[in-house]
Amino acid sequence: MAKCIGVLTAGGDSPGLNAAIRAIGNSGLKAYGMRVIGFRDGFRGLMENRCIPLEGDILSGILTLGGTILGTSRDKPHKMPVGDKVQDMTEVMIDNYRRHNLEALVCIGGGGTQKNAYRLSQLGMNIITLPKTIDNDVAVTDITFGFDTALSIATDAIDRLHSTAHSHHRIIVVEIMGHNTGWLGLGAGLASGADVILIPEIPYDVKQVAEAIRRRRHRGKNFSIVAISEGALSQEDAETLVKLQEEKRAAKEEKDAKQRKKVDTALEEFRLRQATNTLRLSRELEKLTGLESRVTILGHLQRGGTPSAADRILATRLGVACAEAIHDQRFGCMVAVKGEGTILVPLSEVVGKLKLVPLDHPWVRAALETGACLGNARY
Ligand code: F6P
């Protein structure tokens, strides 16, 4: 009997997901004679046993489509909202995995999905993962699919903001996604020639930013583009966050439930305040420079629409390598990108790590040496 493999897409959607699904389905069937089924809406579909066969017409015409034909969700197997409760539904998922007599389950996702998939693999399921996210922050892989498309969208958006900023002699502060890393913000800022680029890896000093804008003004440039990653922090906020995280760690170690609750509340307040960071920065820059400032939050535009050629190729390569790995019985691994090739990395080496922008990365140097301000006097 043909082996059956399951596929699900979890976490935020990312351009290239359908290319990966198509590659797994086609390569699985054509090269290895495997039957492939897809679970809807991430781990929730596995729990609810909602699935479709991934073959024939369903895989046709999807290579160029954004989003995911399977749907996605951020639901975690061990913390699944069911009715008005949040429950551990892992056992139900293991039952469904067995019911379909799956040879393997492919989980396509970012850092959170890798963690959830690893938990399932530790419970005996044959798991293999692919790295996707527009944030490009998954450890051990050179790149994740979705990043290239989002980078082009953000770059194009900043290009467009340039002419209006220039015409109105304004500052435009443009917020770019990326969660807690600056790959997208730095890449788009660099590609579009943003005057200021602020990323989470380099806490900024608003005075340095204002000074850079004032210097431009003295050179006759009455407008500036500030590209800020959504996770970028001012130096003061970065210090506060480190302090709160240390307090949380200590409260955990000392098993001090009251203190832990207090720190959790403080962290939640910090996050709420952080959500308005870009607006507050814009207002402060107006005060410090005397220029008018506007904010553009690119948001989910960066995740939508047609995947770039590079992402289609990358997702297809990863999907094909995934089918081969299943055929070779290689489980508990992520198919990672290494140069022109792919390698299988044990999930234990992937989870719990964040791929930050290294401060000596060539993009950082290129931004600085072409005159961008990174908001910090040390750079
Ligand atoms: O991980 C991808 C991402 O787009 C991040 O850049 C962003 O912080 C987050 O997802 C937004 O998530 P959601 O779509 O759930 O609001």
Tab-separated table of C-alpha atoms and ligand atoms in Angstrom:
chain	number	residue	atom	x	y	z
A	1	MET	CA	0.000	0.000	0.000
A	2	ALA	CA	1.224	3.542	-0.816
A	3	LYS	CA	2.707	5.426	2.103
A	4	CYS	CA	0.636	8.391	3.237
A	5	ILE	CA	2.125	11.663	4.422
A	6	GLY	CA	0.333	14.616	6.004
A	7	VAL	CA	1.128	18.286	5.468
A	8	LEU	CA	0.052	21.340	7.436
A	9	THR	CA	0.888	25.042	7.322
A	10	ALA	CA	0.985	26.876	10.647
A	11	GLY	CA	1.752	30.353	11.984
A	12	GLY	CA	1.479	33.517	9.906
A	13	ASP	CA	1.061	32.886	6.188
A	14	SER	CA	4.006	33.531	3.935
A	15	PRO	CA	4.389	33.803	0.151
A	16	GLY	CA	5.638	30.480	-1.240
A	17	LEU	CA	3.514	28.187	0.956
A	18	ASN	CA	1.513	26.916	-2.009
A	19	ALA	CA	4.681	26.309	-3.990
A	20	ALA	CA	5.957	24.150	-1.119
A	21	ILE	CA	2.645	22.241	-0.840
A	22	ARG	CA	2.653	21.636	-4.595
A	23	ALA	CA	6.261	20.431	-4.532
A	24	ILE	CA	5.647	17.979	-1.670
A	25	GLY	CA	2.460	16.684	-3.322
A	26	ASN	CA	3.915	16.289	-6.801
A	27	SER	CA	7.336	15.023	-5.814
A	28	GLY	CA	5.850	12.723	-3.142
A	29	LEU	CA	3.557	11.089	-5.698
A	30	LYS	CA	5.645	11.186	-8.864
A	31	ALA	CA	9.082	10.406	-7.458
A	32	TYR	CA	8.171	8.119	-4.533
A	33	GLY	CA	4.602	6.922	-5.059
A	34	MET	CA	3.410	8.468	-1.779
A	35	ARG	CA	-0.121	9.612	-1.075
A	36	VAL	CA	-0.240	13.118	0.388
A	37	ILE	CA	-3.023	14.694	2.437
A	38	GLY	CA	-3.225	18.232	3.769
A	39	PHE	CA	-4.687	19.276	7.126
A	40	ARG	CA	-6.604	22.539	7.213
A	41	ASP	CA	-5.731	25.524	9.395
A	42	GLY	CA	-2.510	24.305	10.956
A	43	PHE	CA	-2.512	22.062	14.020
A	44	ARG	CA	-6.234	22.755	14.504
A	45	GLY	CA	-7.061	20.772	11.352
A	46	LEU	CA	-5.020	17.838	12.618
A	47	MET	CA	-6.930	17.955	15.886
A	48	GLU	CA	-10.318	18.208	14.150
A	49	ASN	CA	-9.303	15.733	11.458
A	50	ARG	CA	-10.170	18.146	8.656
A	51	CYS	CA	-8.099	17.155	5.660
A	52	ILE	CA	-8.040	17.025	1.866
A	53	PRO	CA	-6.081	14.871	-0.585
A	54	LEU	CA	-3.214	16.823	-2.133
A	55	GLU	CA	-3.219	15.488	-5.660
A	56	GLY	CA	-4.466	16.189	-9.165
A	57	ASP	CA	-6.408	19.386	-9.770
A	58	ILE	CA	-5.987	20.716	-6.284
A	59	LEU	CA	-2.232	21.137	-6.866
A	60	SER	CA	-2.708	22.656	-10.276
A	61	GLY	CA	-2.388	26.429	-10.724
A	62	ILE	CA	-1.298	27.129	-7.144
A	63	LEU	CA	2.424	27.757	-7.680
A	64	THR	CA	1.888	31.468	-8.211
A	65	LEU	CA	-0.723	32.001	-5.493
A	66	GLY	CA	-0.010	33.802	-2.213
A	67	GLY	CA	-1.374	32.553	1.109
A	68	THR	CA	-1.953	28.851	1.664
A	69	ILE	CA	-4.654	26.675	0.119
A	70	LEU	CA	-4.709	24.728	3.391
A	71	GLY	CA	-5.369	27.730	5.600
A	72	THR	CA	-3.316	28.398	8.709
A	73	SER	CA	-3.630	29.290	12.379
A	74	ARG	CA	-1.395	30.065	15.311
A	75	ASP	CA	-3.021	27.348	17.470
A	76	LYS	CA	-0.605	25.236	19.490
A	77	PRO	CA	-1.259	21.498	20.055
A	78	HIS	CA	-0.707	21.782	23.820
A	79	LYS	CA	-2.595	25.073	24.262
A	80	MET	CA	-5.566	24.783	21.927
A	81	PRO	CA	-8.640	26.976	22.452
A	82	VAL	CA	-11.586	24.584	22.434
A	83	GLY	CA	-14.952	26.103	23.310
A	84	ASP	CA	-14.269	28.498	26.155
A	85	LYS	CA	-11.246	26.557	27.411
A	86	VAL	CA	-7.614	26.228	26.393
A	87	GLN	CA	-6.653	22.561	26.400
A	88	ASP	CA	-3.792	20.222	25.627
A	89	MET	CA	-5.062	18.399	22.514
A	90	THR	CA	-1.840	16.585	21.682
A	91	GLU	CA	-3.293	13.107	22.307
A	92	VAL	CA	-6.174	13.773	19.884
A	93	MET	CA	-3.636	14.758	17.239
A	94	ILE	CA	-1.597	11.617	17.823
A	95	ASP	CA	-4.827	9.569	17.411
A	96	ASN	CA	-5.605	11.288	14.097
A	97	TYR	CA	-2.039	10.803	12.926
A	98	ARG	CA	-2.461	7.073	13.624
A	99	ARG	CA	-5.955	6.939	12.123
A	100	HIS	CA	-4.515	8.016	8.758
A	101	ASN	CA	-1.602	5.640	9.246
A	102	LEU	CA	0.725	8.492	8.389
A	103	GLU	CA	4.299	7.747	7.451
A	104	ALA	CA	5.205	11.325	8.387
A	105	LEU	CA	3.751	14.735	9.106
A	106	VAL	CA	5.268	17.784	7.393
A	107	CYS	CA	4.855	21.003	9.398
A	108	ILE	CA	5.590	24.159	7.428
A	109	GLY	CA	6.142	27.190	9.600
A	110	GLY	CA	8.322	29.674	11.442
A	111	GLY	CA	9.946	29.518	14.876
A	112	GLY	CA	6.730	28.746	16.808
A	113	THR	CA	5.777	25.934	14.440
A	114	GLN	CA	9.249	24.405	14.707
A	115	LYS	CA	8.785	24.296	18.493
A	116	ASN	CA	5.333	22.715	18.296
A	117	ALA	CA	6.504	20.216	15.699
A	118	TYR	CA	9.494	19.276	17.865
A	119	ARG	CA	7.151	18.518	20.791
A	120	LEU	CA	5.142	16.178	18.563
A	121	SER	CA	8.293	14.471	17.316
A	122	GLN	CA	9.392	13.888	20.913
A	123	LEU	CA	6.097	12.065	21.422
A	124	GLY	CA	6.919	9.595	18.675
A	125	MET	CA	5.420	11.164	15.544
A	126	ASN	CA	7.594	11.151	12.394
A	127	ILE	CA	7.946	14.869	11.871
A	128	ILE	CA	9.755	16.892	9.261
A	129	THR	CA	9.552	20.674	8.946
A	130	LEU	CA	10.183	23.400	6.388
A	131	PRO	CA	11.226	26.939	7.418
A	132	LYS	CA	8.894	29.677	6.219
A	133	THR	CA	8.388	33.210	7.473
A	134	ILE	CA	8.706	36.682	6.065
A	135	ASP	CA	10.813	37.498	9.157
A	136	ASN	CA	13.750	35.264	8.098
A	137	ASP	CA	14.438	34.612	11.783
A	138	VAL	CA	14.500	30.784	11.902
A	139	ALA	CA	17.820	29.486	13.239
A	140	VAL	CA	20.210	27.283	11.245
A	141	THR	CA	18.770	27.983	7.802
A	142	ASP	CA	20.388	30.573	5.538
A	143	ILE	CA	16.972	31.896	4.562
A	144	THR	CA	13.239	31.214	4.942
A	145	PHE	CA	10.775	31.393	2.080
A	146	GLY	CA	8.480	34.402	2.082
A	147	PHE	CA	11.291	36.740	3.049
A	148	ASP	CA	12.288	37.653	-0.496
A	149	THR	CA	8.734	38.586	-1.492
A	150	ALA	CA	8.125	40.649	1.650
A	151	LEU	CA	11.471	42.377	1.144
A	152	SER	CA	10.457	43.444	-2.367
A	153	ILE	CA	7.041	44.660	-1.197
A	154	ALA	CA	8.547	46.705	1.657
A	155	THR	CA	11.242	48.107	-0.634
A	156	ASP	CA	8.688	49.095	-3.249
A	157	ALA	CA	6.550	50.769	-0.578
A	158	ILE	CA	9.486	52.814	0.727
A	159	ASP	CA	10.383	53.817	-2.836
A	160	ARG	CA	6.871	55.215	-3.173
A	161	LEU	CA	7.049	57.019	0.153
A	162	HIS	CA	10.223	58.788	-0.986
A	163	SER	CA	8.507	60.981	-3.568
A	164	THR	CA	5.723	62.110	-1.267
A	165	ALA	CA	8.153	62.764	1.619
A	166	HIS	CA	10.303	64.769	-0.777
A	167	SER	CA	7.378	66.814	-2.148
A	168	HIS	CA	6.028	67.730	1.296
A	169	HIS	CA	9.420	68.199	2.998
A	170	ARG	CA	8.381	65.680	5.596
A	171	ILE	CA	9.768	62.874	7.636
A	172	ILE	CA	8.019	59.591	6.895
A	173	VAL	CA	8.450	56.902	9.507
A	174	VAL	CA	7.668	53.564	7.906
A	175	GLU	CA	7.114	50.526	10.100
A	176	ILE	CA	8.207	47.194	8.700
A	177	MET	CA	7.320	43.732	10.057
A	178	GLY	CA	9.911	41.279	11.326
A	179	HIS	CA	8.734	40.439	14.858
A	180	ASN	CA	11.850	40.658	17.069
A	181	THR	CA	14.460	40.710	14.316
A	182	GLY	CA	15.549	43.318	11.796
A	183	TRP	CA	16.145	41.320	8.606
A	184	LEU	CA	13.177	42.791	6.775
A	185	GLY	CA	13.620	46.333	8.105
A	186	LEU	CA	17.350	46.411	7.418
A	187	GLY	CA	17.013	44.766	4.008
A	188	ALA	CA	14.217	47.052	2.836
A	189	GLY	CA	15.882	50.125	4.334
A	190	LEU	CA	19.128	49.285	2.607
A	191	ALA	CA	17.498	48.480	-0.735
A	192	SER	CA	15.450	51.672	-0.769
A	193	GLY	CA	18.156	53.988	0.574
A	194	ALA	CA	16.279	54.893	3.767
A	195	ASP	CA	18.039	57.683	5.679
A	196	VAL	CA	17.520	56.070	9.072
A	197	ILE	CA	17.159	52.328	9.714
A	198	LEU	CA	16.147	51.136	13.178
A	199	ILE	CA	16.212	47.433	14.030
A	200	PRO	CA	15.707	45.459	17.267
A	201	GLU	CA	19.343	44.312	17.313
A	202	ILE	CA	20.564	47.936	17.664
A	203	PRO	CA	18.620	49.904	20.303
A	204	TYR	CA	18.279	53.492	19.174
A	205	ASP	CA	18.674	56.918	20.701
A	206	VAL	CA	16.002	59.264	19.381
A	207	LYS	CA	18.424	62.181	19.714
A	208	GLN	CA	20.853	60.484	17.322
A	209	VAL	CA	18.015	59.978	14.851
A	210	ALA	CA	16.932	63.614	15.101
A	211	GLU	CA	20.540	64.737	14.702
A	212	ALA	CA	20.904	62.710	11.482
A	213	ILE	CA	17.717	64.289	10.106
A	214	ARG	CA	18.904	67.780	11.082
A	215	ARG	CA	22.266	67.175	9.389
A	216	ARG	CA	20.432	66.207	6.216
A	217	ARG	CA	18.408	69.392	6.464
A	218	HIS	CA	21.572	71.448	6.684
A	219	ARG	CA	22.696	69.785	3.480
A	220	GLY	CA	19.483	70.979	1.843
A	221	LYS	CA	17.522	67.721	2.192
A	222	ASN	CA	14.251	68.745	3.774
A	223	PHE	CA	12.832	65.261	3.995
A	224	SER	CA	13.867	61.957	5.528
A	225	ILE	CA	12.745	58.364	5.428
A	226	VAL	CA	12.971	56.471	8.709
A	227	ALA	CA	12.564	52.692	8.262
A	228	ILE	CA	11.774	51.120	11.617
A	229	SER	CA	11.314	47.426	12.356
A	230	GLU	CA	8.223	46.711	14.423
A	231	GLY	CA	10.427	45.218	17.167
A	232	ALA	CA	12.944	48.082	17.330
A	233	LEU	CA	13.436	49.543	20.804
A	234	SER	CA	14.829	52.769	22.143
A	235	GLN	CA	17.864	52.330	24.390
A	236	GLU	CA	15.755	53.014	27.499
A	237	ASP	CA	13.066	50.539	26.447
A	238	ALA	CA	15.677	47.895	25.629
A	239	GLU	CA	17.109	48.273	29.142
A	240	THR	CA	13.639	48.048	30.703
A	241	LEU	CA	12.884	44.903	28.731
A	242	VAL	CA	16.126	43.195	29.770
A	243	LYS	CA	15.374	44.095	33.411
A	244	LEU	CA	11.832	42.715	33.221
A	245	GLN	CA	13.036	39.524	31.551
A	246	GLU	CA	15.657	39.047	34.268
A	247	GLU	CA	13.024	39.625	36.962
A	248	LYS	CA	10.800	37.045	35.308
A	249	ARG	CA	13.617	34.505	35.196
A	250	ALA	CA	14.409	35.119	38.890
A	251	ALA	CA	10.740	34.829	39.919
A	252	LYS	CA	10.524	31.556	38.001
A	253	GLU	CA	13.646	30.157	39.644
A	254	GLU	CA	12.486	31.204	43.094
A	255	LYS	CA	8.999	29.824	42.325
A	256	ASP	CA	7.571	33.171	43.482
A	257	ALA	CA	4.099	33.118	41.901
A	258	LYS	CA	3.095	36.573	43.168
A	259	GLN	CA	6.222	38.246	41.777
A	260	ARG	CA	5.823	36.351	38.495
A	261	LYS	CA	2.308	37.668	38.063
A	262	LYS	CA	3.533	41.192	38.798
A	263	VAL	CA	6.309	40.904	36.198
A	264	ASP	CA	3.906	39.381	33.645
A	265	THR	CA	1.594	42.379	34.083
A	266	ALA	CA	4.534	44.766	33.659
A	267	LEU	CA	5.622	42.891	30.514
A	268	GLU	CA	2.120	43.067	29.085
A	269	GLU	CA	2.014	46.831	29.715
A	270	PHE	CA	5.420	47.119	28.067
A	271	ARG	CA	4.146	45.279	24.971
A	272	LEU	CA	1.043	47.463	24.747
A	273	ARG	CA	3.189	50.572	24.893
A	274	GLN	CA	5.555	49.076	22.303
A	275	ALA	CA	2.612	48.762	19.884
A	276	THR	CA	2.551	52.563	19.638
A	277	ASN	CA	6.328	52.938	19.402
A	278	THR	CA	6.382	54.129	15.797
A	279	LEU	CA	3.755	56.820	16.417
A	280	ARG	CA	5.599	58.060	19.490
A	281	LEU	CA	8.892	58.167	17.576
A	282	SER	CA	7.281	60.177	14.785
A	283	ARG	CA	5.897	62.700	17.255
A	284	GLU	CA	9.222	63.046	19.033
A	285	LEU	CA	11.043	63.587	15.750
A	286	GLU	CA	8.634	66.384	14.854
A	287	LYS	CA	9.479	68.101	18.116
A	288	LEU	CA	13.217	67.586	17.798
A	289	THR	CA	13.598	68.543	14.126
A	290	GLY	CA	10.806	71.014	13.430
A	291	LEU	CA	9.806	68.964	10.372
A	292	GLU	CA	6.349	67.516	9.884
A	293	SER	CA	6.247	63.755	10.222
A	294	ARG	CA	3.872	61.016	9.043
A	295	VAL	CA	3.653	57.336	9.824
A	296	THR	CA	3.043	54.436	7.432
A	297	ILE	CA	2.595	50.961	8.877
A	298	LEU	CA	3.055	48.423	6.096
A	299	GLY	CA	1.567	45.588	8.148
A	300	HIS	CA	0.046	42.560	6.439
A	301	LEU	CA	0.520	44.001	2.949
A	302	GLN	CA	4.005	42.555	3.291
A	303	ARG	CA	2.664	39.010	3.614
A	304	GLY	CA	0.026	39.092	0.920
A	305	GLY	CA	-0.018	38.450	-2.796
A	306	THR	CA	2.058	36.666	-5.387
A	307	PRO	CA	5.336	35.093	-4.259
A	308	SER	CA	8.509	36.289	-5.971
A	309	ALA	CA	10.323	33.983	-8.383
A	310	ALA	CA	13.054	33.443	-5.768
A	311	ASP	CA	10.497	32.329	-3.153
A	312	ARG	CA	8.747	30.002	-5.597
A	313	ILE	CA	12.057	28.359	-6.443
A	314	LEU	CA	13.168	28.157	-2.800
A	315	ALA	CA	9.860	26.672	-1.594
A	316	THR	CA	9.888	24.169	-4.460
A	317	ARG	CA	13.463	23.102	-3.690
A	318	LEU	CA	12.596	22.635	-0.017
A	319	GLY	CA	9.415	20.692	-0.827
A	320	VAL	CA	11.288	18.331	-3.132
A	321	ALA	CA	14.073	17.820	-0.547
A	322	CYS	CA	11.374	17.129	2.052
A	323	ALA	CA	9.778	14.346	-0.014
A	324	GLU	CA	13.215	12.800	-0.497
A	325	ALA	CA	13.955	13.002	3.249
A	326	ILE	CA	10.680	11.204	4.024
A	327	HIS	CA	11.534	8.534	1.485
A	328	ASP	CA	14.916	8.143	3.255
A	329	GLN	CA	13.119	7.910	6.631
A	330	ARG	CA	14.841	11.029	8.009
A	331	PHE	CA	12.582	12.418	10.716
A	332	GLY	CA	12.768	14.891	13.594
A	333	CYS	CA	14.520	17.310	11.241
A	334	MET	CA	14.035	20.627	9.493
A	335	VAL	CA	14.989	20.923	5.839
A	336	ALA	CA	17.330	23.924	6.004
A	337	VAL	CA	18.895	25.995	3.255
A	338	LYS	CA	22.671	25.894	3.119
A	339	GLY	CA	24.142	27.792	0.180
A	340	GLU	CA	22.849	26.290	-3.041
A	341	GLY	CA	21.823	23.082	-1.295
A	342	THR	CA	19.654	21.837	1.537
A	343	ILE	CA	20.624	20.011	4.710
A	344	LEU	CA	18.605	18.184	7.357
A	345	VAL	CA	19.058	19.730	10.794
A	346	PRO	CA	17.761	18.005	13.959
A	347	LEU	CA	14.846	20.023	15.340
A	348	SER	CA	16.579	20.129	18.731
A	349	GLU	CA	19.170	22.424	17.112
A	350	VAL	CA	16.521	24.723	15.655
A	351	VAL	CA	14.005	25.332	18.426
A	352	GLY	CA	14.273	28.036	21.039
A	353	LYS	CA	16.776	30.011	18.965
A	354	LEU	CA	16.245	33.237	17.105
A	355	LYS	CA	18.338	34.177	14.084
A	356	LEU	CA	19.172	37.805	14.841
A	357	VAL	CA	20.982	40.125	12.448
A	358	PRO	CA	24.665	39.827	13.494
A	359	LEU	CA	26.096	43.267	14.182
A	360	ASP	CA	28.999	42.547	11.860
A	361	HIS	CA	26.668	41.437	9.041
A	362	PRO	CA	27.614	42.897	5.623
A	363	TRP	CA	24.183	44.570	5.393
A	364	VAL	CA	24.876	46.554	8.579
A	365	ARG	CA	28.224	47.709	7.233
A	366	ALA	CA	26.753	48.505	3.821
A	367	ALA	CA	23.994	50.613	5.409
A	368	LEU	CA	26.455	52.560	7.537
A	369	GLU	CA	29.010	53.117	4.814
A	370	THR	CA	26.390	54.399	2.414
A	371	GLY	CA	25.344	57.008	4.952
A	372	ALA	CA	22.320	55.544	6.766
A	373	CYS	CA	21.903	56.357	10.453
A	374	LEU	CA	21.244	53.284	12.600
A	375	GLY	CA	20.238	55.400	15.577
A	376	ASN	CA	23.146	54.500	17.801
A	377	ALA	CA	26.394	56.442	18.245
A	378	ARG	CA	28.379	53.198	18.447
A	379	TYR	CA	27.631	52.436	14.835
B	1	F6P	O1	5.872	36.113	11.679
B	1	F6P	C1	5.371	36.833	10.617
B	1	F6P	C2	4.693	38.092	11.106
B	1	F6P	O2	4.186	38.741	9.969
B	1	F6P	C3	5.559	39.043	11.940
B	1	F6P	O3	6.400	39.837	11.147
B	1	F6P	C4	4.510	39.807	12.674
B	1	F6P	O4	5.026	40.296	13.884
B	1	F6P	C5	3.438	38.796	12.919
B	1	F6P	O5	3.615	37.778	11.950
B	1	F6P	C6	2.029	39.309	12.812
B	1	F6P	O6	1.183	38.284	13.165
B	1	F6P	P1	-0.388	38.254	12.933
B	1	F6P	O7	-0.639	38.083	11.471
B	1	F6P	O8	-0.842	37.075	13.719
B	1	F6P	O9	-0.909	39.553	13.425
